JSON list of C-alpha atoms in Angstrom, two decimals:
[
{"chain": "H", "resi": 1, "resn": "UNK", "atom": "CA", "xyz": [-13.22, 6.46, 12.51]},
{"chain": "H", "resi": 2, "resn": "UNK", "atom": "CA", "xyz": [-10.19, 6.53, 10.23]},
{"chain": "H", "resi": 3, "resn": "UNK", "atom": "CA", "xyz": [-9.98, 7.93, 6.72]},
{"chain": "H", "resi": 4, "resn": "UNK", "atom": "CA", "xyz": [-7.34, 6.86, 4.20]},
{"chain": "H", "resi": 5, "resn": "UNK", "atom": "CA", "xyz": [-6.52, 8.75, 1.01]},
{"chain": "H", "resi": 6, "resn": "UNK", "atom": "CA", "xyz": [-4.19, 7.22, -1.58]},
{"chain": "H", "resi": 7, "resn": "UNK", "atom": "CA", "xyz": [-2.32, 9.01, -4.32]},
{"chain": "H", "resi": 8, "resn": "UNK", "atom": "CA", "xyz": [0.47, 8.38, -6.80]},
{"chain": "H", "resi": 9, "resn": "UNK", "atom": "CA", "xyz": [-0.94, 5.78, -9.14]},
{"chain": "H", "resi": 10, "resn": "UNK", "atom": "CA", "xyz": [-0.72, 6.02, -12.91]},
{"chain": "H", "resi": 11, "resn": "UNK", "atom": "CA", "xyz": [0.64, 4.53, -16.11]},
{"chain": "H", "resi": 12, "resn": "UNK", "atom": "CA", "xyz": [4.28, 3.47, -16.25]},
{"chain": "H", "resi": 13, "resn": "UNK", "atom": "CA", "xyz": [6.39, 1.46, -18.66]},
{"chain": "H", "resi": 14, "resn": "UNK", "atom": "CA", "xyz": [7.85, -1.92, -17.65]},
{"chain": "H", "resi": 15, "resn": "UNK", "atom": "CA", "xyz": [11.00, -1.39, -15.61]},
{"chain": "H", "resi": 16, "resn": "UNK", "atom": "CA", "xyz": [9.80, 1.98, -14.39]},
{"chain": "H", "resi": 17, "resn": "UNK", "atom": "CA", "xyz": [9.01, 3.25, -10.90]},
{"chain": "H", "resi": 18, "resn": "UNK", "atom": "CA", "xyz": [6.09, 4.74, -9.02]},
{"chain": "H", "resi": 19, "resn": "UNK", "atom": "CA", "xyz": [5.60, 5.91, -5.45]},
{"chain": "H", "resi": 20, "resn": "UNK", "atom": "CA", "xyz": [2.24, 5.54, -3.78]},
{"chain": "H", "resi": 21, "resn": "UNK", "atom": "CA", "xyz": [1.22, 7.57, -0.73]},
{"chain": "H", "resi": 22, "resn": "UNK", "atom": "CA", "xyz": [-1.50, 6.93, 1.84]},
{"chain": "H", "resi": 23, "resn": "UNK", "atom": "CA", "xyz": [-2.48, 9.68, 4.23]},
{"chain": "H", "resi": 24, "resn": "UNK", "atom": "CA", "xyz": [-4.39, 8.58, 7.31]},
{"chain": "H", "resi": 25, "resn": "UNK", "atom": "CA", "xyz": [-6.56, 10.84, 9.44]},
{"chain": "H", "resi": 26, "resn": "UNK", "atom": "CA", "xyz": [-9.03, 10.47, 12.25]},
{"chain": "H", "resi": 27, "resn": "UNK", "atom": "CA", "xyz": [-8.75, 8.47, 15.46]},
{"chain": "H", "resi": 28, "resn": "UNK", "atom": "CA", "xyz": [-5.43, 6.66, 15.06]},
{"chain": "H", "resi": 29, "resn": "UNK", "atom": "CA", "xyz": [-4.07, 4.74, 18.03]},
{"chain": "H", "resi": 30, "resn": "UNK", "atom": "CA", "xyz": [-0.40, 4.34, 18.91]},
{"chain": "H", "resi": 31, "resn": "UNK", "atom": "CA", "xyz": [-0.32, 0.69, 17.84]},
{"chain": "H", "resi": 32, "resn": "UNK", "atom": "CA", "xyz": [-1.42, -0.08, 14.29]},
{"chain": "H", "resi": 33, "resn": "UNK", "atom": "CA", "xyz": [-0.38, -1.68, 11.04]},
{"chain": "H", "resi": 34, "resn": "UNK", "atom": "CA", "xyz": [-0.58, 0.05, 7.70]},
{"chain": "H", "resi": 35, "resn": "UNK", "atom": "CA", "xyz": [-0.44, -1.87, 4.49]},
{"chain": "H", "resi": 36, "resn": "UNK", "atom": "CA", "xyz": [-0.87, -2.04, 0.76]},
{"chain": "H", "resi": 37, "resn": "UNK", "atom": "CA", "xyz": [-3.00, -4.60, -1.02]},
{"chain": "H", "resi": 38, "resn": "UNK", "atom": "CA", "xyz": [-3.78, -4.92, -4.70]},
{"chain": "H", "resi": 39, "resn": "UNK", "atom": "CA", "xyz": [-6.51, -6.40, -6.84]},
{"chain": "H", "resi": 40, "resn": "UNK", "atom": "CA", "xyz": [-6.12, -7.21, -10.51]},
{"chain": "H", "resi": 41, "resn": "UNK", "atom": "CA", "xyz": [-9.15, -7.73, -12.78]},
{"chain": "H", "resi": 42, "resn": "UNK", "atom": "CA", "xyz": [-10.73, -11.12, -12.14]},
{"chain": "H", "resi": 43, "resn": "UNK", "atom": "CA", "xyz": [-8.47, -11.85, -9.18]},
{"chain": "H", "resi": 44, "resn": "UNK", "atom": "CA", "xyz": [-8.78, -11.69, -5.43]},
{"chain": "H", "resi": 45, "resn": "UNK", "atom": "CA", "xyz": [-7.30, -8.87, -3.39]},
{"chain": "H", "resi": 46, "resn": "UNK", "atom": "CA", "xyz": [-3.79, -9.80, -2.25]},
{"chain": "H", "resi": 47, "resn": "UNK", "atom": "CA", "xyz": [-1.31, -8.50, 0.27]},
{"chain": "H", "resi": 48, "resn": "UNK", "atom": "CA", "xyz": [1.59, -6.48, -1.11]},
{"chain": "H", "resi": 49, "resn": "UNK", "atom": "CA", "xyz": [3.33, -5.13, 1.99]},
{"chain": "H", "resi": 50, "resn": "UNK", "atom": "CA", "xyz": [2.69, -4.08, 5.58]},
{"chain": "H", "resi": 51, "resn": "UNK", "atom": "CA", "xyz": [4.46, -1.95, 8.16]},
{"chain": "H", "resi": 52, "resn": "UNK", "atom": "CA", "xyz": [3.72, -1.80, 11.86]},
{"chain": "H", "resi": 53, "resn": "UNK", "atom": "CA", "xyz": [3.88, 1.20, 14.16]},
{"chain": "H", "resi": 54, "resn": "UNK", "atom": "CA", "xyz": [7.18, -0.33, 15.32]},
{"chain": "H", "resi": 55, "resn": "UNK", "atom": "CA", "xyz": [8.44, -0.28, 11.70]},
{"chain": "H", "resi": 56, "resn": "UNK", "atom": "CA", "xyz": [8.41, -4.03, 11.20]},
{"chain": "H", "resi": 57, "resn": "UNK", "atom": "CA", "xyz": [7.82, -4.74, 7.53]},
{"chain": "H", "resi": 58, "resn": "UNK", "atom": "CA", "xyz": [6.44, -7.69, 5.61]},
{"chain": "H", "resi": 59, "resn": "UNK", "atom": "CA", "xyz": [6.33, -8.27, 1.85]},
{"chain": "H", "resi": 60, "resn": "UNK", "atom": "CA", "xyz": [4.69, -10.61, -0.60]},
{"chain": "H", "resi": 61, "resn": "UNK", "atom": "CA", "xyz": [7.28, -12.82, -2.28]},
{"chain": "H", "resi": 62, "resn": "UNK", "atom": "CA", "xyz": [6.32, -11.41, -5.68]},
{"chain": "H", "resi": 63, "resn": "UNK", "atom": "CA", "xyz": [7.48, -7.88, -4.73]},
{"chain": "H", "resi": 64, "resn": "UNK", "atom": "CA", "xyz": [10.46, -8.58, -2.44]},
{"chain": "H", "resi": 65, "resn": "UNK", "atom": "CA", "xyz": [13.53, -6.68, -3.60]},
{"chain": "H", "resi": 66, "resn": "UNK", "atom": "CA", "xyz": [11.47, -4.40, -5.85]},
{"chain": "H", "resi": 67, "resn": "UNK", "atom": "CA", "xyz": [8.99, -2.66, -3.53]},
{"chain": "H", "resi": 68, "resn": "UNK", "atom": "CA", "xyz": [9.70, -0.80, -0.29]},
{"chain": "H", "resi": 69, "resn": "UNK", "atom": "CA", "xyz": [7.10, 0.21, 2.27]},
{"chain": "H", "resi": 70, "resn": "UNK", "atom": "CA", "xyz": [7.82, 3.04, 4.68]},
{"chain": "H", "resi": 71, "resn": "UNK", "atom": "CA", "xyz": [5.97, 5.49, 6.87]},
{"chain": "H", "resi": 72, "resn": "UNK", "atom": "CA", "xyz": [6.20, 8.98, 8.29]},
{"chain": "H", "resi": 73, "resn": "UNK", "atom": "CA", "xyz": [4.69, 8.77, 11.76]},
{"chain": "H", "resi": 74, "resn": "UNK", "atom": "CA", "xyz": [4.50, 12.55, 12.14]},
{"chain": "H", "resi": 75, "resn": "UNK", "atom": "CA", "xyz": [2.32, 12.76, 9.04]},
{"chain": "H", "resi": 76, "resn": "UNK", "atom": "CA", "xyz": [0.44, 9.46, 9.59]},
{"chain": "H", "resi": 77, "resn": "UNK", "atom": "CA", "xyz": [1.40, 8.63, 6.04]},
{"chain": "H", "resi": 78, "resn": "UNK", "atom": "CA", "xyz": [2.58, 5.37, 4.50]},
{"chain": "H", "resi": 79, "resn": "UNK", "atom": "CA", "xyz": [4.45, 5.05, 1.23]},
{"chain": "H", "resi": 80, "resn": "UNK", "atom": "CA", "xyz": [5.04, 2.27, -1.26]},
{"chain": "H", "resi": 81, "resn": "UNK", "atom": "CA", "xyz": [8.07, 2.76, -3.50]},
{"chain": "H", "resi": 82, "resn": "UNK", "atom": "CA", "xyz": [7.69, 0.45, -6.48]},
{"chain": "H", "resi": 83, "resn": "UNK", "atom": "CA", "xyz": [10.73, -0.17, -8.69]},
{"chain": "H", "resi": 84, "resn": "UNK", "atom": "CA", "xyz": [11.36, -2.51, -11.62]},
{"chain": "H", "resi": 85, "resn": "UNK", "atom": "CA", "xyz": [7.65, -2.64, -12.30]},
{"chain": "H", "resi": 86, "resn": "UNK", "atom": "CA", "xyz": [6.27, -5.50, -14.37]},
{"chain": "H", "resi": 87, "resn": "UNK", "atom": "CA", "xyz": [3.03, -5.81, -16.35]},
{"chain": "H", "resi": 88, "resn": "UNK", "atom": "CA", "xyz": [1.80, -8.31, -13.75]},
{"chain": "H", "resi": 89, "resn": "UNK", "atom": "CA", "xyz": [1.96, -5.52, -11.14]},
{"chain": "H", "resi": 90, "resn": "UNK", "atom": "CA", "xyz": [-1.00, -3.88, -12.88]},
{"chain": "H", "resi": 91, "resn": "UNK", "atom": "CA", "xyz": [-3.85, -3.61, -10.38]},
{"chain": "H", "resi": 92, "resn": "UNK", "atom": "CA", "xyz": [-5.84, -1.29, -8.18]},
{"chain": "H", "resi": 93, "resn": "UNK", "atom": "CA", "xyz": [-3.74, -0.69, -5.08]},
{"chain": "H", "resi": 94, "resn": "UNK", "atom": "CA", "xyz": [-5.53, -0.21, -1.77]},
{"chain": "H", "resi": 95, "resn": "UNK", "atom": "CA", "xyz": [-4.12, 1.26, 1.42]},
{"chain": "H", "resi": 96, "resn": "UNK", "atom": "CA", "xyz": [-5.18, -0.27, 4.71]},
{"chain": "H", "resi": 97, "resn": "UNK", "atom": "CA", "xyz": [-4.87, 0.53, 8.40]},
{"chain": "H", "resi": 98, "resn": "UNK", "atom": "CA", "xyz": [-5.53, -2.07, 11.06]},
{"chain": "H", "resi": 99, "resn": "UNK", "atom": "CA", "xyz": [-5.92, -1.21, 14.73]},
{"chain": "H", "resi": 100, "resn": "UNK", "atom": "CA", "xyz": [-7.60, -3.11, 17.55]},
{"chain": "H", "resi": 101, "resn": "UNK", "atom": "CA", "xyz": [-9.95, -5.39, 15.62]},
{"chain": "H", "resi": 102, "resn": "UNK", "atom": "CA", "xyz": [-10.87, -3.01, 12.82]},
{"chain": "H", "resi": 103, "resn": "UNK", "atom": "CA", "xyz": [-9.49, -2.75, 9.27]},
{"chain": "H", "resi": 104, "resn": "UNK", "atom": "CA", "xyz": [-9.92, 0.48, 7.35]},
{"chain": "H", "resi": 105, "resn": "UNK", "atom": "CA", "xyz": [-9.50, 0.82, 3.58]},
{"chain": "H", "resi": 106, "resn": "UNK", "atom": "CA", "xyz": [-8.75, 3.58, 1.14]},
{"chain": "H", "resi": 107, "resn": "UNK", "atom": "CA", "xyz": [-10.62, 4.04, -2.13]},
{"chain": "H", "resi": 108, "resn": "UNK", "atom": "CA", "xyz": [-7.82, 2.56, -4.23]},
{"chain": "H", "resi": 109, "resn": "UNK", "atom": "CA", "xyz": [-5.50, 3.92, -6.90]},
{"chain": "H", "resi": 110, "resn": "UNK", "atom": "CA", "xyz": [-4.91, 2.38, -10.32]},
{"chain": "H", "resi": 111, "resn": "UNK", "atom": "CA", "xyz": [-1.41, 1.29, -11.31]},
{"chain": "H", "resi": 112, "resn": "UNK", "atom": "CA", "xyz": [-0.95, 0.24, -14.92]},
{"chain": "H", "resi": 113, "resn": "UNK", "atom": "CA", "xyz": [2.36, -1.14, -16.19]},
{"chain": "H", "resi": 114, "resn": "UNK", "atom": "CA", "xyz": [2.36, -1.22, -19.97]},
{"chain": "H", "resi": 115, "resn": "UNK", "atom": "CA", "xyz": [4.48, -0.23, -22.93]}
]
């Protein structure tokens, strides 16, 4: 089993920045993909960014150039640096870890972009 704990959400003004963290613990294999997804009210959960254990990254078009995903392998922690935030980035952000054929999810952290 794998446990994921997110932190770093909150309220920020448009144009501001936030950094989300996701600490993973448990039985983590050497090959995995960590990611961030988000779900706004009334909308489906959508991919934001992913990073593999080989540090290959992938981003949704809507966040390219503004968000950066990274990881600290020694701490089994993934980060999402979010810059130039927009009101449409408001959502609950979920951390994920995929290994073998299993996807694990965190509990989610709220990000609200509003003036």
